[in-house]
PDB file of C-alpha atoms in Angstrom:
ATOM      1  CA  UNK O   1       0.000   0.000   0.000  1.00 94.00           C
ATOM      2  CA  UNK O   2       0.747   3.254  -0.757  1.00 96.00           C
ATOM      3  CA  UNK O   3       2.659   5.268   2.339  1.00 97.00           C
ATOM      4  CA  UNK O   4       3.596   9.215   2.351  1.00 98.00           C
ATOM      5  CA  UNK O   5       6.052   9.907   5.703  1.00 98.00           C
ATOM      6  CA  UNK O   6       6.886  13.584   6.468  1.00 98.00           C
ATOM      7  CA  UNK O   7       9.172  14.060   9.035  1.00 98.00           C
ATOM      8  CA  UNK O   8      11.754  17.528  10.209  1.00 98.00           C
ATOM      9  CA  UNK O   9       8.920  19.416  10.968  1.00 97.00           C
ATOM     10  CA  UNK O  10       9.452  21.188  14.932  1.00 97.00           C
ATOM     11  CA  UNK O  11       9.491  24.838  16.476  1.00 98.00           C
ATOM     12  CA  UNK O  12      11.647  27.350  15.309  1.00 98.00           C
ATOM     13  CA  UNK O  13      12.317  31.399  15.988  1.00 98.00           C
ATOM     14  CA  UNK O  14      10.674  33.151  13.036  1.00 98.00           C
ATOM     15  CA  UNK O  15      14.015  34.209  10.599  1.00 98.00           C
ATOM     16  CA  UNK O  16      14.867  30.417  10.716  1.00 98.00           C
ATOM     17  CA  UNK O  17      14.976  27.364   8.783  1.00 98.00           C
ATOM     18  CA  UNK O  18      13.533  23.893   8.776  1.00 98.00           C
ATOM     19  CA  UNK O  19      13.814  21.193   6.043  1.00 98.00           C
ATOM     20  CA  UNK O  20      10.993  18.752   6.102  1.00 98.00           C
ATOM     21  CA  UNK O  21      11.368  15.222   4.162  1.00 98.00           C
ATOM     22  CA  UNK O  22       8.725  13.158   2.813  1.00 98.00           C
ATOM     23  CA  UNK O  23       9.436   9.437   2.096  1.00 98.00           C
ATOM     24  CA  UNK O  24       7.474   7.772   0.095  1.00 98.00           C
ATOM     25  CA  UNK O  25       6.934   3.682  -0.041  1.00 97.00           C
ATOM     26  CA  UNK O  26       4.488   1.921  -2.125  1.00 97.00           C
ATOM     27  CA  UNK O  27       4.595   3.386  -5.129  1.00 95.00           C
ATOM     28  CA  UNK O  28       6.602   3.996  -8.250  1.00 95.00           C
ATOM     29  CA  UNK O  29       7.837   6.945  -6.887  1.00 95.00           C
ATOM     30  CA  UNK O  30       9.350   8.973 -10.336  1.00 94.00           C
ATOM     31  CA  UNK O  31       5.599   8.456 -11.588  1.00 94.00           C
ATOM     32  CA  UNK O  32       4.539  10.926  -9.207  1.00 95.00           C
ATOM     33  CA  UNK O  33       4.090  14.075  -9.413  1.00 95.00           C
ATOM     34  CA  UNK O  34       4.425  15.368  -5.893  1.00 96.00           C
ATOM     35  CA  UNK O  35       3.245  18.444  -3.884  1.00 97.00           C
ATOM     36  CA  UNK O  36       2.991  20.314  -0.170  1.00 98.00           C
ATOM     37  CA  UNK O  37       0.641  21.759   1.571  1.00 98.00           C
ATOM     38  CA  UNK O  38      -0.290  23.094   4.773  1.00 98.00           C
ATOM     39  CA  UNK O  39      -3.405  23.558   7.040  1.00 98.00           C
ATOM     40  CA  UNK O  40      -3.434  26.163   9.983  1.00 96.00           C
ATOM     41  CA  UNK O  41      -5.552  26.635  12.930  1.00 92.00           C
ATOM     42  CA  UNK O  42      -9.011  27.364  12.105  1.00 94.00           C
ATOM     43  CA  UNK O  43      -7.971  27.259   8.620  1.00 96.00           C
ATOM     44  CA  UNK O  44      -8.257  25.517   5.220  1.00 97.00           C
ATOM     45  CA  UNK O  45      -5.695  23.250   3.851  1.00 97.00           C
ATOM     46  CA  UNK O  46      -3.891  25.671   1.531  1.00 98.00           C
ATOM     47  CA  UNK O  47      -1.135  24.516  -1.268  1.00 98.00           C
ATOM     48  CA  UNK O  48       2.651  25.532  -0.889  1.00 98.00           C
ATOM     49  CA  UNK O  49       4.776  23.434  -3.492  1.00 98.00           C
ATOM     50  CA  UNK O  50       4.576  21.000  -5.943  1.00 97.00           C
ATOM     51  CA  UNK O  51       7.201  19.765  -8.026  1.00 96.00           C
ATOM     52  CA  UNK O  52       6.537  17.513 -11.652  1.00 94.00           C
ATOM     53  CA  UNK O  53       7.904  13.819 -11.332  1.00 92.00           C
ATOM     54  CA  UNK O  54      11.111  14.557 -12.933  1.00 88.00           C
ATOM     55  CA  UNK O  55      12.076  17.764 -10.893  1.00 82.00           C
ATOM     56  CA  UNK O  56      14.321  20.246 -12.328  1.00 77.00           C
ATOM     57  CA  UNK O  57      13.098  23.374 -12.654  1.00 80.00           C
ATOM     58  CA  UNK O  58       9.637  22.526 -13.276  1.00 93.00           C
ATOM     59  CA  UNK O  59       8.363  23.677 -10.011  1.00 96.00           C
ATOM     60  CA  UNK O  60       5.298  25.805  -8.475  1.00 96.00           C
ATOM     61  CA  UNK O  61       4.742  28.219  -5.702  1.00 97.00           C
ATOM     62  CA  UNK O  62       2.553  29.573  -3.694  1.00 98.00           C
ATOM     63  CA  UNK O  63       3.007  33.795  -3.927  1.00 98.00           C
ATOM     64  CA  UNK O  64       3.295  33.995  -0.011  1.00 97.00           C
ATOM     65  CA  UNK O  65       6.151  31.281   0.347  1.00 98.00           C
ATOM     66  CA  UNK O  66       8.053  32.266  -3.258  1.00 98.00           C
ATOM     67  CA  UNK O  67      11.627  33.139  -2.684  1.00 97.00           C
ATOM     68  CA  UNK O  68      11.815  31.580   0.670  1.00 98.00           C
ATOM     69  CA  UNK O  69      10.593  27.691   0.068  1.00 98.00           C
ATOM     70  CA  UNK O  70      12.259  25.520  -2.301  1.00 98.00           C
ATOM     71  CA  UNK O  71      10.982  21.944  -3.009  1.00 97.00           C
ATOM     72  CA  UNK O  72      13.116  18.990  -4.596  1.00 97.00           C
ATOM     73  CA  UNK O  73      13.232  15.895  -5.427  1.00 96.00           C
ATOM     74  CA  UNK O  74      15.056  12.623  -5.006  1.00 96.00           C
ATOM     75  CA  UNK O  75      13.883  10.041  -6.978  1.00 95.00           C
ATOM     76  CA  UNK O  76      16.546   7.319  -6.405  1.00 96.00           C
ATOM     77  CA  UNK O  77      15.377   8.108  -2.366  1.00 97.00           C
ATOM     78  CA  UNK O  78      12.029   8.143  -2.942  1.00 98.00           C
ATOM     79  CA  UNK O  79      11.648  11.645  -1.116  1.00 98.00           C
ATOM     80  CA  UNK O  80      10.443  15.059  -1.981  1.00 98.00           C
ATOM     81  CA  UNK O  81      12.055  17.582   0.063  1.00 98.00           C
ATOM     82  CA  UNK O  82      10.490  21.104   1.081  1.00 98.00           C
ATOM     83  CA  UNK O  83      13.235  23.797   2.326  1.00 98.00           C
ATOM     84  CA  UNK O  84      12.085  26.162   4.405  1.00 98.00           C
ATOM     85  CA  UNK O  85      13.709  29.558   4.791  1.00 98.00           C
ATOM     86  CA  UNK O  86      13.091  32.886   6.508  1.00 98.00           C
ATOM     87  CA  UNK O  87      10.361  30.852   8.756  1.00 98.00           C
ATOM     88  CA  UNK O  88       7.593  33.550   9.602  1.00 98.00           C
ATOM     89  CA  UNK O  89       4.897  33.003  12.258  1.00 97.00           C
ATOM     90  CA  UNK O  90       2.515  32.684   9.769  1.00 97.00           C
ATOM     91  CA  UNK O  91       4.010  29.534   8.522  1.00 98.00           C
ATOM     92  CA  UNK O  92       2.913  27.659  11.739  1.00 98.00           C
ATOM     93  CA  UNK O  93       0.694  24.855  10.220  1.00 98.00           C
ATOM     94  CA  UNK O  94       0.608  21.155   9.829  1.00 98.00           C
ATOM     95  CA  UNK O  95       2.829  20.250   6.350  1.00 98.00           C
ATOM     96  CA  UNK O  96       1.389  17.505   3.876  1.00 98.00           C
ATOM     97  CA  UNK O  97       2.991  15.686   1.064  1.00 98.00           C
ATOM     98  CA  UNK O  98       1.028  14.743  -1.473  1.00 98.00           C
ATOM     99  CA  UNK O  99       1.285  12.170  -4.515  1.00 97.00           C
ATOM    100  CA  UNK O 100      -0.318  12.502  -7.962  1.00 96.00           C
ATOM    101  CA  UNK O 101      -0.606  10.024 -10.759  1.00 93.00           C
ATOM    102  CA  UNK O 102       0.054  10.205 -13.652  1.00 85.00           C
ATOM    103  CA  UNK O 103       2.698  12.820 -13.467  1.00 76.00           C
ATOM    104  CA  UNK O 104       3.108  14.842 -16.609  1.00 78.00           C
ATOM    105  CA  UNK O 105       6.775  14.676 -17.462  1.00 81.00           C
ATOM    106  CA  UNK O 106       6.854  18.651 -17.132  1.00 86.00           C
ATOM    107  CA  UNK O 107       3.804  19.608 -15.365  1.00 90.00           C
ATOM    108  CA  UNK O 108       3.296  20.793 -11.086  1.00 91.00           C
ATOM    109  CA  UNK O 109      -0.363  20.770  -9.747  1.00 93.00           C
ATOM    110  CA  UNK O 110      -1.440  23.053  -7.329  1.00 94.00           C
ATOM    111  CA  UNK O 111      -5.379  21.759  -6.941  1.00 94.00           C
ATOM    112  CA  UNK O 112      -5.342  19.282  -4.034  1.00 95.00           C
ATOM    113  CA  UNK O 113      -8.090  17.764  -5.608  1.00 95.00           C
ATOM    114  CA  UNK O 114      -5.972  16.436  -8.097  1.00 94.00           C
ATOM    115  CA  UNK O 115      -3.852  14.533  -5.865  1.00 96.00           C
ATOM    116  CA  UNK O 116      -4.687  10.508  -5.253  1.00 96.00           C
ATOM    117  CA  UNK O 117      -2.344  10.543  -2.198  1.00 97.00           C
ATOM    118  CA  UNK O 118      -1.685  12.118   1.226  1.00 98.00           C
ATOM    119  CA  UNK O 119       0.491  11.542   4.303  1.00 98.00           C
ATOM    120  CA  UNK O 120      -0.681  12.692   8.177  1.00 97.00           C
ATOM    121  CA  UNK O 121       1.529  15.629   8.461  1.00 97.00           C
ATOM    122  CA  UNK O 122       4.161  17.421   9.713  1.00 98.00           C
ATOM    123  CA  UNK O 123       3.614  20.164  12.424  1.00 98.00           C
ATOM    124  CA  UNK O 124       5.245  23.515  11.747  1.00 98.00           C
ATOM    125  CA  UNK O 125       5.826  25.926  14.288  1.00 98.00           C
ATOM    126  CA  UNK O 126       7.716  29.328  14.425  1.00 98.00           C
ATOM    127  CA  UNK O 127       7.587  31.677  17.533  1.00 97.00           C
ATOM    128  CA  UNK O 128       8.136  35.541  17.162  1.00 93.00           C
TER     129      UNK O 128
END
């Protein structure tokens, strides 16, 4: 069966940086497209990064993490990667991976609707 582990999610001071990991089992991983999101308090799950199954530079953003998030890819691992920079306290939220198939070659999805898979989470939290 199809597994999605995040994991290097914790609390940080708001300026720093975290580097969360999702391992993936189950699946033919370079397939996949692959994507993050996050849900906050009160809020609704909200996309961050998504990356197409062969990486590169064929990643998407959303506008309020551009610049400071970078996902990647390791398909020989099995693992997408989200890097997180210049942590604000609006960042604090629960992180997702996600897994979509097919993967276009060259294509990112943002729509969590489009993805088939979903692990339990990562908790994110930065202090002022």
């Amino acid at each position: 069966q199809v597994q999605l582990v995040e994991s290097g999610g914790g609390l940080v001071q708001a300026g720093g940086s975290l580097r969360l990991s999702c391992a993936a089992s189950g699946l033919t991983f370079s397939s996949y497209a692959m994507g993050w999101f996050r849900q906050a308090p009160g809020k609704e799950r909200e996309f961050v990064a998504a990356i197409s199954r062969n990486g590169g530079g064929n990643t998407g953003y959303a506008d309020s993490v551009k610049g400071r998030f970078t996902i990647s890819r390791d398909n020989a691992k099995n693992t997408v990667y989200l890097q997180m920079n210049s942590l604000k306290p609006e960042d604090t939220a629960v992180y997702s991976c996600a897994a979509k198939y097919p993967g276009g070659t060259f294509y990112y999805y943002t729509l969590q609707d489009t993805y088939e898979f979903w692990g339990q989470g990562t908790q994110v939290t930065v202090s002022s």
